[in-house]
Amino acid sequence: MAEPLLENPRFLMERVAKILGGGAAKRAGLAGFVNSEFDRFLNQLFASRSITPRNATAALQGRPGFVWLAEKPSAEELGPLRVLEMVAMTATTAPPPRRRPHQGEIGEVRSRDDLDGWFAVYSGVFGSDPKGRDEWGQIHDALGPAGDGSLLLLLARVDGSPAATGAVFFHDGLAGLYCFTTRKQMRGRGLASALVSAAHEAARTKGIARAVLQATASGRTVYVKAGYREEKSLPVLVAP
């Protein structure tokens, strides 16, 4: 059975595949899409219990990507492969009782300059190949404000310099939060919390009351403060 908490990223990858000409997983027991030569986030597969970690990563065809697993593999099954323990978290998008102060300006990505700044932070922190910039341009053109409006990219600036990012994908009455990160030297300024608040505000304008995300251990604290609760541990293979 497909994991309901991963329905939002599954549909996002399907949309991205149509834009970039990506390919669907063809192995039985695997769903998802391989869409990029360069960007791990744009290649996501979803494995059933019948799929071994090695077979799952082989389906990425040598490209960087994530494979969401049905259960945590043993050390023997994993071998040299790397797995992260992510946590699915959910929240309402209701406004907080009080807004936390932050040092920066939060805005929606609309221009080429905005997207360049967004991608510089995103790729710099996550280690994505700079060649993926054009792919994000195509995605933003199709799904962003000039497209169908299902994807919102958020950028925080400090003194005019790009400092932190976020992304929100709206689908089926749910806001999926992704790509939230802050440059190391800009941390501790409340930017992540401000970006989450902006994401929730955007969801409310669309009449969306629920949000979901997949958090790393380091990110949980920010999301708990924003009202998120932990739902389920989700192991994910990271390749390479």
GROMACS .gro file of C-alpha atoms in nm:
model
  240
    1MET     CA    1   0.000   0.000   0.000
    2ALA     CA    2   0.131   0.347  -0.086
    3GLU     CA    3   0.228   0.566   0.210
    4PRO     CA    4  -0.035   0.845   0.236
    5LEU     CA    5   0.214   1.083   0.397
    6LEU     CA    6   0.421   1.070   0.076
    7GLU     CA    7   0.134   1.136  -0.163
    8ASN     CA    8   0.224   1.503  -0.201
    9PRO     CA    9   0.586   1.446  -0.311
   10ARG     CA   10   0.475   1.162  -0.539
   11PHE     CA   11   0.240   1.391  -0.725
   12LEU     CA   12   0.498   1.671  -0.735
   13MET     CA   13   0.747   1.434  -0.901
   14GLU     CA   14   0.481   1.336  -1.155
   15ARG     CA   15   0.426   1.701  -1.243
   16VAL     CA   16   0.800   1.760  -1.271
   17ALA     CA   17   0.833   1.457  -1.500
   18LYS     CA   18   0.582   1.605  -1.743
   19ILE     CA   19   0.778   1.931  -1.750
   20LEU     CA   20   1.131   1.789  -1.780
   21GLY     CA   21   1.049   1.476  -1.978
   22GLY     CA   22   1.138   1.247  -1.689
   23GLY     CA   23   1.089   0.873  -1.679
   24ALA     CA   24   0.865   0.668  -1.452
   25ALA     CA   25   1.007   0.381  -1.248
   26LYS     CA   26   0.965   0.060  -1.447
   27ARG     CA   27   1.057  -0.204  -1.191
   28ALA     CA   28   0.768  -0.381  -1.015
   29GLY     CA   29   0.735  -0.259  -0.658
   30LEU     CA   30   0.870   0.087  -0.736
   31ALA     CA   31   0.684   0.409  -0.813
   32GLY     CA   32   0.811   0.759  -0.878
   33PHE     CA   33   1.015   0.938  -1.142
   34VAL     CA   34   1.374   1.005  -1.247
   35ASN     CA   35   1.370   1.357  -1.386
   36SER     CA   36   1.717   1.510  -1.361
   37GLU     CA   37   2.080   1.440  -1.443
   38PHE     CA   38   2.189   1.678  -1.170
   39ASP     CA   39   1.945   1.731  -0.883
   40ARG     CA   40   1.877   1.468  -0.618
   41PHE     CA   41   1.550   1.627  -0.507
   42LEU     CA   42   1.401   1.597  -0.856
   43ASN     CA   43   1.461   1.220  -0.864
   44GLN     CA   44   1.242   1.044  -0.609
   45LEU     CA   45   1.132   0.681  -0.602
   46PHE     CA   46   0.895   0.507  -0.362
   47ALA     CA   47   0.966   0.142  -0.283
   48SER     CA   48   0.747  -0.140  -0.159
   49ARG     CA   49   0.872  -0.402   0.089
   50SER     CA   50   0.964  -0.635  -0.198
   51ILE     CA   51   1.237  -0.401  -0.325
   52THR     CA   52   1.591  -0.436  -0.191
   53PRO     CA   53   1.798  -0.121  -0.132
   54ARG     CA   54   2.042  -0.215  -0.408
   55ASN     CA   55   1.767  -0.275  -0.662
   56ALA     CA   56   1.606   0.052  -0.562
   57THR     CA   57   1.921   0.257  -0.616
   58ALA     CA   58   1.989   0.076  -0.945
   59ALA     CA   59   1.658   0.214  -1.072
   60LEU     CA   60   1.804   0.565  -1.043
   61GLN     CA   61   2.033   0.473  -1.334
   62GLY     CA   62   2.340   0.623  -1.176
   63ARG     CA   63   2.178   0.958  -1.105
   64PRO     CA   64   2.153   1.129  -0.767
   65GLY     CA   65   1.820   1.075  -0.596
   66PHE     CA   66   1.608   0.968  -0.302
   67VAL     CA   67   1.437   0.631  -0.258
   68TRP     CA   68   1.169   0.622   0.010
   69LEU     CA   69   1.165   0.277   0.170
   70ALA     CA   70   0.872   0.088   0.321
   71GLU     CA   71   1.086  -0.013   0.619
   72LYS     CA   72   1.435   0.044   0.752
   73PRO     CA   73   1.680  -0.206   0.600
   74SER     CA   74   1.926  -0.411   0.802
   75ALA     CA   75   2.295  -0.327   0.791
   76GLU     CA   76   2.349  -0.635   0.575
   77GLU     CA   77   2.082  -0.527   0.325
   78LEU     CA   78   2.214  -0.173   0.320
   79GLY     CA   79   2.580  -0.252   0.260
   80PRO     CA   80   2.768   0.065   0.160
   81LEU     CA   81   2.448   0.255   0.083
   82ARG     CA   82   2.340   0.552   0.296
   83VAL     CA   83   2.000   0.582   0.462
   84LEU     CA   84   1.849   0.877   0.647
   85GLU     CA   85   1.573   0.860   0.905
   86MET     CA   86   1.326   1.128   0.804
   87VAL     CA   87   1.012   1.208   1.000
   88ALA     CA   88   0.678   1.285   0.838
   89MET     CA   89   0.520   1.581   1.017
   90THR     CA   90   0.181   1.749   0.980
   91ALA     CA   91   0.023   2.073   1.097
   92THR     CA   92  -0.266   2.304   1.039
   93THR     CA   93  -0.193   2.626   0.852
   94ALA     CA   94  -0.374   2.839   1.111
   95PRO     CA   95  -0.184   3.157   1.203
   96PRO     CA   96   0.031   3.129   1.517
   97PRO     CA   97  -0.083   3.306   1.836
   98ARG     CA   98   0.212   3.540   1.794
   99ARG     CA   99   0.468   3.593   1.520
  100ARG     CA  100   0.830   3.521   1.601
  101PRO     CA  101   1.070   3.806   1.524
  102HIS     CA  102   1.316   3.754   1.241
  103GLN     CA  103   1.599   3.943   1.078
  104GLY     CA  104   1.529   3.949   0.707
  105GLU     CA  105   1.282   4.002   0.427
  106ILE     CA  106   1.061   3.716   0.307
  107GLY     CA  107   0.933   3.722  -0.049
  108GLU     CA  108   0.794   3.506  -0.325
  109VAL     CA  109   1.022   3.414  -0.614
  110ARG     CA  110   0.890   3.590  -0.922
  111SER     CA  111   1.180   3.722  -1.131
  112ARG     CA  112   1.486   3.559  -1.285
  113ASP     CA  113   1.699   3.738  -1.026
  114ASP     CA  114   1.483   3.596  -0.747
  115LEU     CA  115   1.520   3.244  -0.889
  116ASP     CA  116   1.895   3.285  -0.926
  117GLY     CA  117   1.915   3.385  -0.558
  118TRP     CA  118   1.687   3.100  -0.452
  119PHE     CA  119   1.886   2.842  -0.644
  120ALA     CA  120   2.220   2.976  -0.518
  121VAL     CA  121   2.113   2.914  -0.157
  122TYR     CA  122   1.941   2.582  -0.232
  123SER     CA  123   2.229   2.436  -0.433
  124GLY     CA  124   2.495   2.580  -0.204
  125VAL     CA  125   2.353   2.421   0.110
  126PHE     CA  126   2.226   2.094  -0.036
  127GLY     CA  127   2.522   2.047  -0.270
  128SER     CA  128   2.315   2.033  -0.588
  129ASP     CA  129   2.488   2.065  -0.924
  130PRO     CA  130   2.469   2.426  -1.055
  131LYS     CA  131   2.363   2.281  -1.390
  132GLY     CA  132   2.022   2.214  -1.236
  133ARG     CA  133   1.936   2.586  -1.244
  134ASP     CA  134   1.774   2.561  -1.588
  135GLU     CA  135   1.556   2.270  -1.473
  136TRP     CA  136   1.424   2.477  -1.184
  137GLY     CA  137   1.358   2.757  -1.430
  138GLN     CA  138   1.138   2.527  -1.638
  139ILE     CA  139   0.960   2.398  -1.328
  140HIS     CA  140   0.897   2.748  -1.197
  141ASP     CA  141   0.768   2.866  -1.535
  142ALA     CA  142   0.514   2.582  -1.545
  143LEU     CA  143   0.407   2.558  -1.181
  144GLY     CA  144   0.490   2.902  -1.038
  145PRO     CA  145   0.295   3.229  -1.052
  146ALA     CA  146   0.328   3.254  -1.431
  147GLY     CA  147   0.205   2.894  -1.463
  148ASP     CA  148  -0.070   2.710  -1.279
  149GLY     CA  149   0.027   2.845  -0.935
  150SER     CA  150   0.067   2.504  -0.771
  151LEU     CA  151   0.428   2.571  -0.665
  152LEU     CA  152   0.547   2.861  -0.451
  153LEU     CA  153   0.918   2.929  -0.405
  154LEU     CA  154   1.007   3.150  -0.109
  155LEU     CA  155   1.329   3.343  -0.059
  156ALA     CA  156   1.457   3.515   0.255
  157ARG     CA  157   1.709   3.796   0.211
  158VAL     CA  158   1.923   3.965   0.475
  159ASP     CA  159   2.049   4.310   0.379
  160GLY     CA  160   1.955   4.225   0.021
  161SER     CA  161   2.157   3.903   0.012
  162PRO     CA  162   1.983   3.565  -0.045
  163ALA     CA  163   1.994   3.379   0.286
  164ALA     CA  164   1.728   3.105   0.310
  165THR     CA  165   1.477   2.919   0.094
  166GLY     CA  166   1.152   2.728   0.105
  167ALA     CA  167   0.909   2.572  -0.141
  168VAL     CA  168   0.541   2.481  -0.114
  169PHE     CA  169   0.349   2.250  -0.346
  170PHE     CA  170  -0.030   2.271  -0.330
  171HIS     CA  171  -0.222   1.957  -0.422
  172ASP     CA  172  -0.551   1.799  -0.323
  173GLY     CA  173  -0.618   2.031  -0.030
  174LEU     CA  174  -0.271   1.989   0.116
  175ALA     CA  175   0.039   2.211   0.128
  176GLY     CA  176   0.365   2.015   0.100
  177LEU     CA  177   0.672   2.198   0.232
  178TYR     CA  178   1.013   2.133   0.075
  179CYS     CA  179   1.363   2.275   0.026
  180PHE     CA  180   1.371   2.471   0.352
  181THR     CA  181   1.731   2.560   0.423
  182THR     CA  182   1.945   2.850   0.545
  183ARG     CA  183   2.301   2.947   0.466
  184LYS     CA  184   2.524   2.861   0.762
  185GLN     CA  185   2.629   3.219   0.830
  186MET     CA  186   2.266   3.333   0.828
  187ARG     CA  187   2.130   3.085   1.083
  188GLY     CA  188   1.992   3.192   1.418
  189ARG     CA  189   1.796   3.484   1.271
  190GLY     CA  190   1.450   3.324   1.269
  191LEU     CA  191   1.444   3.292   0.890
  192ALA     CA  192   1.329   2.929   0.877
  193SER     CA  193   1.034   2.999   1.107
  194ALA     CA  194   0.943   3.307   0.903
  195LEU     CA  195   0.951   3.103   0.581
  196VAL     CA  196   0.722   2.838   0.733
  197SER     CA  197   0.481   3.112   0.841
  198ALA     CA  198   0.484   3.255   0.489
  199ALA     CA  199   0.415   2.909   0.346
  200HIS     CA  200   0.117   2.865   0.579
  201GLU     CA  201  -0.015   3.211   0.494
  202ALA     CA  202   0.001   3.129   0.123
  203ALA     CA  203  -0.185   2.804   0.187
  204ARG     CA  204  -0.460   2.985   0.377
  205THR     CA  205  -0.515   3.221   0.083
  206LYS     CA  206  -0.590   2.910  -0.125
  207GLY     CA  207  -0.826   2.774   0.140
  208ILE     CA  208  -0.581   2.499   0.237
  209ALA     CA  209  -0.585   2.415   0.608
  210ARG     CA  210  -0.336   2.127   0.629
  211ALA     CA  211   0.038   2.101   0.567
  212VAL     CA  212   0.283   1.810   0.549
  213LEU     CA  213   0.660   1.781   0.532
  214GLN     CA  214   0.944   1.533   0.574
  215ALA     CA  215   1.200   1.656   0.827
  216THR     CA  216   1.557   1.564   0.911
  217ALA     CA  217   1.661   1.536   1.274
  218SER     CA  218   1.820   1.881   1.258
  219GLY     CA  219   1.503   2.040   1.123
  220ARG     CA  220   1.248   1.897   1.365
  221THR     CA  221   1.286   2.168   1.629
  222VAL     CA  222   1.193   2.448   1.390
  223TYR     CA  223   0.885   2.262   1.272
  224VAL     CA  224   0.770   2.164   1.621
  225LYS     CA  225   0.784   2.532   1.718
  226ALA     CA  226   0.569   2.606   1.413
  227GLY     CA  227   0.302   2.364   1.537
  228TYR     CA  228   0.399   2.046   1.352
  229ARG     CA  229   0.359   1.706   1.510
  230GLU     CA  230   0.552   1.391   1.425
  231GLU     CA  231   0.349   1.125   1.248
  232LYS     CA  232   0.584   0.853   1.129
  233SER     CA  233   0.950   0.770   1.075
  234LEU     CA  234   1.034   0.733   0.705
  235PRO     CA  235   1.367   0.579   0.600
  236VAL     CA  236   1.506   0.715   0.275
  237LEU     CA  237   1.805   0.601   0.072
  238VAL     CA  238   2.028   0.881  -0.048
  239ALA     CA  239   2.222   0.827  -0.369
  240PRO     CA  240   2.501   0.877  -0.429
   0.00000   0.00000   0.00000
